[in-house]
């Protein structure tokens, strides 16, 4: 075979490999665990991974938000949760695009000397945790990235970055005041009085939930006392439900095998006792979103593990109807073989946009049309299998 022909074949092979790799990294691919049943369920519009391959092997704790032109998701990624190389990564999808852009790093945990309580003479690096995105809905409103930095959830601190170009670039990170973490897992909610209400918690003295708020997007902060003692009830990571009559409910992750709930009648400044709801919780994150008709949709693990991920709907925050089963990985072995830690928003298109961790390897993205959901009763909180 002539040398020129061999070279041509090699070039052709490399070109094909490059195209295949690019497609594998970026093209929308339905999650394997969902192919058989998810798309057949009423209400499902779309399901795909944010990426197929990234520069980091492990990811978790995704968040999602909508800007003028994009849907944007952030999550932490690195060699493994709690490792110093774990950074905050951002994926963006143009609203008219069929696929997500390649992940871009938005924040790392490198702390300069004298910053964030550092007394070391050299910079020090810590892992990043739990990003939360928020778009100011005002004209020309800024785009906010809340996240945590620190050795562990017991002693992390809140950080904040701001973007003026829909998440393409970010300001330098600024540390929140001592004792404030900002929205620790689920998204904040803007109240009618202009306060950004942030569901928060801490883990340094037991698992305790509380609420924080800022009237000026992070310049000043206020918070409630802990809503539980961290012993009899171990609760973290609240998600917020707002009702037409002005009441606010939070639902929280717990170590008591139930989602816990509390109510406020004064804009989140004081709260009722945290008590168990009818819904199960396998010590895993949850997220709720208010629909246009005032109902709320909740994404959570309705099981004793994180292997099943479900969607339920409520009108009153007390009783629930089954809507969807997003994941069922019960036949797959491994502690990380689960679908969990969801985040959900109501888009301007009237659809619910959901992201969640898939096997700690990827972030899955699902779009739901709430008007097409077929709801079923859940007597005593039992899923109607």
GROMACS .gro file of C-alpha atoms in nm:
model
  385
    1UNK     CA    1   0.000   0.000   0.000
    2UNK     CA    2   0.134   0.343  -0.088
    3UNK     CA    3   0.247   0.570   0.193
    4UNK     CA    4   0.011   0.844   0.077
    5UNK     CA    5  -0.285   0.609   0.095
    6UNK     CA    6  -0.188   0.495   0.444
    7UNK     CA    7  -0.163   0.855   0.557
    8UNK     CA    8  -0.505   0.928   0.409
    9UNK     CA    9  -0.658   0.634   0.594
   10UNK     CA   10  -0.497   0.742   0.922
   11UNK     CA   11  -0.627   1.096   0.879
   12UNK     CA   12  -0.974   0.963   0.800
   13UNK     CA   13  -0.967   0.738   1.108
   14UNK     CA   14  -0.854   1.020   1.336
   15UNK     CA   15  -1.119   1.253   1.197
   16UNK     CA   16  -1.390   0.995   1.254
   17UNK     CA   17  -1.264   0.930   1.606
   18UNK     CA   18  -1.266   1.302   1.682
   19UNK     CA   19  -1.622   1.339   1.557
   20UNK     CA   20  -1.733   1.036   1.758
   21UNK     CA   21  -1.566   1.168   2.073
   22UNK     CA   22  -1.724   1.509   2.027
   23UNK     CA   23  -2.064   1.350   1.981
   24UNK     CA   24  -2.015   1.133   2.288
   25UNK     CA   25  -1.926   1.435   2.497
   26UNK     CA   26  -2.198   1.673   2.388
   27UNK     CA   27  -2.487   1.518   2.201
   28UNK     CA   28  -2.816   1.465   2.387
   29UNK     CA   29  -2.842   1.102   2.492
   30UNK     CA   30  -3.131   0.965   2.692
   31UNK     CA   31  -3.016   0.816   3.021
   32UNK     CA   32  -2.993   0.435   2.980
   33UNK     CA   33  -3.196   0.369   3.293
   34UNK     CA   34  -3.482   0.575   3.154
   35UNK     CA   35  -3.513   0.446   2.799
   36UNK     CA   36  -3.764   0.171   2.867
   37UNK     CA   37  -4.021   0.350   3.077
   38UNK     CA   38  -3.961   0.717   3.139
   39UNK     CA   39  -4.052   0.856   2.798
   40UNK     CA   40  -4.373   0.654   2.794
   41UNK     CA   41  -4.508   0.828   3.104
   42UNK     CA   42  -4.759   1.111   3.051
   43UNK     CA   43  -4.600   1.449   3.101
   44UNK     CA   44  -4.241   1.364   3.005
   45UNK     CA   45  -4.116   1.596   2.730
   46UNK     CA   46  -3.742   1.532   2.722
   47UNK     CA   47  -3.464   1.344   2.902
   48UNK     CA   48  -3.091   1.368   2.839
   49UNK     CA   49  -2.755   1.391   3.012
   50UNK     CA   50  -2.586   1.730   3.040
   51UNK     CA   51  -2.272   1.558   2.910
   52UNK     CA   52  -2.148   1.208   2.833
   53UNK     CA   53  -1.783   1.267   2.921
   54UNK     CA   54  -1.608   1.536   3.123
   55UNK     CA   55  -1.265   1.617   3.260
   56UNK     CA   56  -1.382   1.503   3.606
   57UNK     CA   57  -1.499   1.148   3.686
   58UNK     CA   58  -1.747   1.226   3.964
   59UNK     CA   59  -2.025   1.486   4.002
   60UNK     CA   60  -2.309   1.566   4.240
   61UNK     CA   61  -2.552   1.824   4.383
   62UNK     CA   62  -2.678   1.996   4.068
   63UNK     CA   63  -2.883   2.314   4.051
   64UNK     CA   64  -3.068   2.468   3.757
   65UNK     CA   65  -3.188   2.817   3.664
   66UNK     CA   66  -3.322   3.004   3.362
   67UNK     CA   67  -3.184   3.329   3.223
   68UNK     CA   68  -3.301   3.535   2.927
   69UNK     CA   69  -3.141   3.308   2.668
   70UNK     CA   70  -3.025   2.996   2.851
   71UNK     CA   71  -3.104   2.714   3.086
   72UNK     CA   72  -2.801   2.681   3.313
   73UNK     CA   73  -2.700   2.406   3.552
   74UNK     CA   74  -2.417   2.400   3.806
   75UNK     CA   75  -2.283   2.110   4.012
   76UNK     CA   76  -1.965   2.008   4.188
   77UNK     CA   77  -1.722   1.777   4.011
   78UNK     CA   78  -1.381   1.622   4.068
   79UNK     CA   79  -1.224   1.292   4.168
   80UNK     CA   80  -1.474   1.247   4.450
   81UNK     CA   81  -1.687   1.440   4.700
   82UNK     CA   82  -1.471   1.607   4.964
   83UNK     CA   83  -1.146   1.593   4.765
   84UNK     CA   84  -0.953   1.916   4.723
   85UNK     CA   85  -0.980   1.906   4.342
   86UNK     CA   86  -1.361   1.928   4.353
   87UNK     CA   87  -1.473   2.249   4.182
   88UNK     CA   88  -1.801   2.407   4.074
   89UNK     CA   89  -1.879   2.341   3.708
   90UNK     CA   90  -2.142   2.506   3.488
   91UNK     CA   91  -2.326   2.373   3.183
   92UNK     CA   92  -2.536   2.603   2.964
   93UNK     CA   93  -2.797   2.526   2.701
   94UNK     CA   94  -2.929   2.787   2.461
   95UNK     CA   95  -3.307   2.773   2.476
   96UNK     CA   96  -3.337   2.682   2.109
   97UNK     CA   97  -3.048   2.433   2.121
   98UNK     CA   98  -3.085   2.056   2.136
   99UNK     CA   99  -2.777   1.994   2.348
  100UNK     CA  100  -2.584   2.133   2.641
  101UNK     CA  101  -2.249   2.307   2.605
  102UNK     CA  102  -1.933   2.145   2.740
  103UNK     CA  103  -1.892   2.195   3.120
  104UNK     CA  104  -1.684   2.497   3.224
  105UNK     CA  105  -1.531   2.549   3.568
  106UNK     CA  106  -1.690   2.843   3.751
  107UNK     CA  107  -1.523   2.826   4.094
  108UNK     CA  108  -1.250   2.642   4.281
  109UNK     CA  109  -1.170   2.619   4.649
  110UNK     CA  110  -0.833   2.793   4.643
  111UNK     CA  111  -0.816   3.042   4.930
  112UNK     CA  112  -0.550   3.314   4.934
  113UNK     CA  113  -0.354   3.383   5.255
  114UNK     CA  114  -0.560   3.587   5.499
  115UNK     CA  115  -0.885   3.511   5.315
  116UNK     CA  116  -1.168   3.309   5.470
  117UNK     CA  117  -0.993   3.294   5.803
  118UNK     CA  118  -0.665   3.167   5.661
  119UNK     CA  119  -0.357   3.241   5.869
  120UNK     CA  120  -0.125   3.037   5.646
  121UNK     CA  121   0.141   3.219   5.449
  122UNK     CA  122   0.061   3.017   5.138
  123UNK     CA  123  -0.266   2.971   4.952
  124UNK     CA  124  -0.465   2.666   5.054
  125UNK     CA  125  -0.714   2.462   4.857
  126UNK     CA  126  -1.040   2.313   4.984
  127UNK     CA  127  -1.320   2.120   4.814
  128UNK     CA  128  -1.627   2.302   4.680
  129UNK     CA  129  -1.982   2.197   4.765
  130UNK     CA  130  -2.351   2.243   4.679
  131UNK     CA  131  -2.389   2.522   4.422
  132UNK     CA  132  -2.721   2.710   4.400
  133UNK     CA  133  -2.806   2.938   4.107
  134UNK     CA  134  -3.044   3.234   4.119
  135UNK     CA  135  -3.146   3.480   3.847
  136UNK     CA  136  -3.266   3.823   3.961
  137UNK     CA  137  -3.592   3.870   3.770
  138UNK     CA  138  -3.563   4.250   3.762
  139UNK     CA  139  -3.469   4.421   3.435
  140UNK     CA  140  -3.099   4.366   3.369
  141UNK     CA  141  -3.089   4.156   3.685
  142UNK     CA  142  -2.769   3.980   3.772
  143UNK     CA  143  -2.711   3.606   3.785
  144UNK     CA  144  -2.594   3.465   4.120
  145UNK     CA  145  -2.394   3.156   4.211
  146UNK     CA  146  -2.402   3.057   4.578
  147UNK     CA  147  -2.170   2.774   4.679
  148UNK     CA  148  -1.978   2.637   4.975
  149UNK     CA  149  -1.604   2.590   5.035
  150UNK     CA  150  -1.436   2.405   5.319
  151UNK     CA  151  -1.294   2.076   5.444
  152UNK     CA  152  -1.638   1.926   5.514
  153UNK     CA  153  -2.004   2.023   5.570
  154UNK     CA  154  -1.922   2.053   5.941
  155UNK     CA  155  -1.699   2.354   5.881
  156UNK     CA  156  -1.760   2.491   5.533
  157UNK     CA  157  -1.847   2.855   5.462
  158UNK     CA  158  -2.075   3.025   5.211
  159UNK     CA  159  -1.940   3.190   4.897
  160UNK     CA  160  -2.103   3.407   4.630
  161UNK     CA  161  -2.017   3.490   4.269
  162UNK     CA  162  -2.205   3.716   4.027
  163UNK     CA  163  -2.236   3.705   3.648
  164UNK     CA  164  -2.340   3.984   3.410
  165UNK     CA  165  -2.341   3.763   3.099
  166UNK     CA  166  -2.573   3.474   3.185
  167UNK     CA  167  -2.311   3.252   3.342
  168UNK     CA  168  -2.042   3.282   3.077
  169UNK     CA  169  -1.803   3.458   3.316
  170UNK     CA  170  -1.804   3.524   3.690
  171UNK     CA  171  -1.681   3.775   3.944
  172UNK     CA  172  -1.428   3.685   4.209
  173UNK     CA  173  -1.582   3.483   4.488
  174UNK     CA  174  -1.677   3.670   4.806
  175UNK     CA  175  -1.728   3.504   5.141
  176UNK     CA  176  -2.060   3.538   5.322
  177UNK     CA  177  -2.050   3.666   5.682
  178UNK     CA  178  -1.948   3.416   5.948
  179UNK     CA  179  -2.239   3.197   6.048
  180UNK     CA  180  -2.419   3.229   5.713
  181UNK     CA  181  -2.415   2.966   5.439
  182UNK     CA  182  -2.679   3.112   5.207
  183UNK     CA  183  -2.909   2.865   5.028
  184UNK     CA  184  -2.740   2.543   5.131
  185UNK     CA  185  -2.892   2.309   4.872
  186UNK     CA  186  -3.231   2.415   4.731
  187UNK     CA  187  -3.304   2.742   4.552
  188UNK     CA  188  -3.399   3.066   4.728
  189UNK     CA  189  -3.734   3.238   4.675
  190UNK     CA  190  -3.793   3.611   4.628
  191UNK     CA  191  -4.071   3.731   4.860
  192UNK     CA  192  -4.311   4.018   4.791
  193UNK     CA  193  -4.127   4.243   5.037
  194UNK     CA  194  -3.802   4.214   4.841
  195UNK     CA  195  -3.625   3.969   5.069
  196UNK     CA  196  -3.450   3.671   4.912
  197UNK     CA  197  -3.547   3.383   5.141
  198UNK     CA  198  -3.277   3.115   5.150
  199UNK     CA  199  -3.338   2.763   5.284
  200UNK     CA  200  -3.033   2.675   5.491
  201UNK     CA  201  -2.891   2.440   5.753
  202UNK     CA  202  -2.574   2.351   5.936
  203UNK     CA  203  -2.410   2.027   6.043
  204UNK     CA  204  -2.153   2.141   6.299
  205UNK     CA  205  -2.371   2.081   6.608
  206UNK     CA  206  -2.600   1.812   6.476
  207UNK     CA  207  -2.818   1.841   6.166
  208UNK     CA  208  -3.023   2.158   6.210
  209UNK     CA  209  -3.234   2.351   5.961
  210UNK     CA  210  -3.286   2.727   5.964
  211UNK     CA  211  -3.378   3.006   5.724
  212UNK     CA  212  -3.167   3.298   5.605
  213UNK     CA  213  -3.261   3.605   5.405
  214UNK     CA  214  -3.096   3.899   5.237
  215UNK     CA  215  -3.277   4.218   5.126
  216UNK     CA  216  -2.992   4.331   4.900
  217UNK     CA  217  -2.856   4.021   4.724
  218UNK     CA  218  -2.589   3.932   4.973
  219UNK     CA  219  -2.475   4.264   5.117
  220UNK     CA  220  -2.654   4.209   5.448
  221UNK     CA  221  -2.788   3.888   5.599
  222UNK     CA  222  -3.039   3.779   5.865
  223UNK     CA  223  -3.145   3.437   5.991
  224UNK     CA  224  -3.376   3.246   6.222
  225UNK     CA  225  -3.276   3.030   6.512
  226UNK     CA  226  -3.240   2.657   6.437
  227UNK     CA  227  -3.579   2.494   6.378
  228UNK     CA  228  -3.476   2.165   6.542
  229UNK     CA  229  -3.228   2.049   6.806
  230UNK     CA  230  -3.023   1.828   6.575
  231UNK     CA  231  -3.068   1.532   6.809
  232UNK     CA  232  -3.430   1.417   6.837
  233UNK     CA  233  -3.486   1.547   6.484
  234UNK     CA  234  -3.189   1.561   6.248
  235UNK     CA  235  -3.293   1.777   5.954
  236UNK     CA  236  -3.108   1.970   5.682
  237UNK     CA  237  -3.148   2.116   5.332
  238UNK     CA  238  -3.500   2.266   5.331
  239UNK     CA  239  -3.692   2.342   5.014
  240UNK     CA  240  -3.951   2.622   5.003
  241UNK     CA  241  -4.320   2.610   4.905
  242UNK     CA  242  -4.514   2.938   4.886
  243UNK     CA  243  -4.894   2.958   4.890
  244UNK     CA  244  -5.146   3.212   4.761
  245UNK     CA  245  -5.263   3.300   5.113
  246UNK     CA  246  -4.912   3.411   5.209
  247UNK     CA  247  -4.815   3.105   5.408
  248UNK     CA  248  -4.478   2.941   5.348
  249UNK     CA  249  -4.396   2.575   5.401
  250UNK     CA  250  -4.057   2.408   5.408
  251UNK     CA  251  -3.989   2.041   5.350
  252UNK     CA  252  -3.656   1.901   5.468
  253UNK     CA  253  -3.428   1.605   5.429
  254UNK     CA  254  -3.391   1.408   5.751
  255UNK     CA  255  -3.229   1.109   5.917
  256UNK     CA  256  -3.568   1.003   6.054
  257UNK     CA  257  -3.677   0.824   5.732
  258UNK     CA  258  -3.939   1.092   5.663
  259UNK     CA  259  -3.952   1.426   5.489
  260UNK     CA  260  -4.011   1.682   5.766
  261UNK     CA  261  -4.227   1.994   5.733
  262UNK     CA  262  -4.277   2.332   5.900
  263UNK     CA  263  -4.499   2.635   5.833
  264UNK     CA  264  -4.453   3.012   5.858
  265UNK     CA  265  -4.719   3.284   5.863
  266UNK     CA  266  -4.484   3.584   5.874
  267UNK     CA  267  -4.266   3.560   5.566
  268UNK     CA  268  -4.027   3.302   5.703
  269UNK     CA  269  -3.920   3.485   6.019
  270UNK     CA  270  -4.078   3.236   6.260
  271UNK     CA  271  -4.173   2.874   6.206
  272UNK     CA  272  -4.387   2.599   6.353
  273UNK     CA  273  -4.233   2.286   6.498
  274UNK     CA  274  -4.070   2.055   6.245
  275UNK     CA  275  -4.285   1.742   6.220
  276UNK     CA  276  -4.283   1.441   5.987
  277UNK     CA  277  -4.486   1.446   5.667
  278UNK     CA  278  -4.643   1.137   5.510
  279UNK     CA  279  -4.361   1.110   5.255
  280UNK     CA  280  -4.051   0.892   5.305
  281UNK     CA  281  -3.694   1.019   5.291
  282UNK     CA  282  -3.382   0.798   5.273
  283UNK     CA  283  -3.158   1.077   5.403
  284UNK     CA  284  -3.145   1.243   5.061
  285UNK     CA  285  -3.198   1.587   4.908
  286UNK     CA  286  -3.535   1.701   4.774
  287UNK     CA  287  -3.668   1.999   4.579
  288UNK     CA  288  -4.010   2.155   4.524
  289UNK     CA  289  -4.136   2.404   4.268
  290UNK     CA  290  -4.457   2.604   4.250
  291UNK     CA  291  -4.663   2.557   3.934
  292UNK     CA  292  -4.859   2.828   3.757
  293UNK     CA  293  -5.189   2.709   3.906
  294UNK     CA  294  -5.055   2.729   4.262
  295UNK     CA  295  -4.994   2.359   4.312
  296UNK     CA  296  -4.645   2.237   4.401
  297UNK     CA  297  -4.441   1.963   4.241
  298UNK     CA  298  -4.188   1.774   4.454
  299UNK     CA  299  -3.895   1.564   4.330
  300UNK     CA  300  -3.772   1.316   4.591
  301UNK     CA  301  -3.678   0.953   4.659
  302UNK     CA  302  -3.998   0.772   4.752
  303UNK     CA  303  -3.821   0.468   4.898
  304UNK     CA  304  -3.578   0.354   5.166
  305UNK     CA  305  -3.282   0.424   4.934
  306UNK     CA  306  -3.174   0.673   4.670
  307UNK     CA  307  -3.225   0.426   4.387
  308UNK     CA  308  -3.581   0.538   4.309
  309UNK     CA  309  -3.652   0.901   4.217
  310UNK     CA  310  -4.011   1.017   4.210
  311UNK     CA  311  -4.236   1.316   4.143
  312UNK     CA  312  -4.547   1.400   4.344
  313UNK     CA  313  -4.790   1.694   4.338
  314UNK     CA  314  -4.979   1.871   4.617
  315UNK     CA  315  -5.244   2.140   4.641
  316UNK     CA  316  -5.221   2.206   5.014
  317UNK     CA  317  -4.868   2.098   5.115
  318UNK     CA  318  -5.012   1.816   5.326
  319UNK     CA  319  -5.162   1.551   5.098
  320UNK     CA  320  -4.986   1.428   4.785
  321UNK     CA  321  -5.060   1.254   4.457
  322UNK     CA  322  -4.813   1.034   4.268
  323UNK     CA  323  -4.708   1.171   3.930
  324UNK     CA  324  -4.389   1.017   3.788
  325UNK     CA  325  -4.109   0.773   3.851
  326UNK     CA  326  -3.791   0.927   3.709
  327UNK     CA  327  -3.546   0.656   3.814
  328UNK     CA  328  -3.544   0.299   3.937
  329UNK     CA  329  -3.191   0.163   3.978
  330UNK     CA  330  -3.277  -0.102   4.238
  331UNK     CA  331  -3.132  -0.382   4.023
  332UNK     CA  332  -2.796  -0.208   3.985
  333UNK     CA  333  -2.536  -0.275   4.254
  334UNK     CA  334  -2.315  -0.012   4.413
  335UNK     CA  335  -2.360   0.259   4.675
  336UNK     CA  336  -2.341   0.532   4.409
  337UNK     CA  337  -2.580   0.360   4.167
  338UNK     CA  338  -2.867   0.596   4.229
  339UNK     CA  339  -3.068   0.888   4.096
  340UNK     CA  340  -3.095   1.158   4.360
  341UNK     CA  341  -3.034   1.516   4.476
  342UNK     CA  342  -3.279   1.684   4.237
  343UNK     CA  343  -3.326   2.049   4.157
  344UNK     CA  344  -3.632   2.183   3.975
  345UNK     CA  345  -3.758   2.512   3.833
  346UNK     CA  346  -4.066   2.627   3.644
  347UNK     CA  347  -3.948   2.766   3.312
  348UNK     CA  348  -4.100   3.059   3.125
  349UNK     CA  349  -4.226   2.793   2.882
  350UNK     CA  350  -4.456   2.659   3.153
  351UNK     CA  351  -4.257   2.336   3.178
  352UNK     CA  352  -4.072   2.199   3.480
  353UNK     CA  353  -3.698   2.157   3.424
  354UNK     CA  354  -3.529   1.902   3.652
  355UNK     CA  355  -3.167   1.800   3.703
  356UNK     CA  356  -3.031   1.532   3.933
  357UNK     CA  357  -2.729   1.310   4.005
  358UNK     CA  358  -2.709   0.990   3.801
  359UNK     CA  359  -2.471   0.731   3.953
  360UNK     CA  360  -2.237   1.013   4.060
  361UNK     CA  361  -2.109   0.998   3.701
  362UNK     CA  362  -2.336   1.242   3.519
  363UNK     CA  363  -2.615   1.492   3.566
  364UNK     CA  364  -2.946   1.399   3.408
  365UNK     CA  365  -3.189   1.659   3.273
  366UNK     CA  366  -3.562   1.593   3.245
  367UNK     CA  367  -3.837   1.824   3.121
  368UNK     CA  368  -4.194   1.773   3.241
  369UNK     CA  369  -4.523   1.921   3.122
  370UNK     CA  370  -4.730   1.951   3.442
  371UNK     CA  371  -5.052   1.992   3.245
  372UNK     CA  372  -5.015   1.638   3.108
  373UNK     CA  373  -4.935   1.456   3.430
  374UNK     CA  374  -5.167   1.174   3.531
  375UNK     CA  375  -5.200   1.188   3.909
  376UNK     CA  376  -5.281   0.895   4.136
  377UNK     CA  377  -5.378   0.883   4.501
  378UNK     CA  378  -5.118   0.785   4.762
  379UNK     CA  379  -5.314   0.648   5.060
  380UNK     CA  380  -5.112   0.709   5.378
  381UNK     CA  381  -4.823   0.823   5.162
  382UNK     CA  382  -4.777   0.487   4.987
  383UNK     CA  383  -4.667   0.492   4.623
  384UNK     CA  384  -4.930   0.323   4.399
  385UNK     CA  385  -4.715   0.057   4.228
   0.00000   0.00000   0.00000
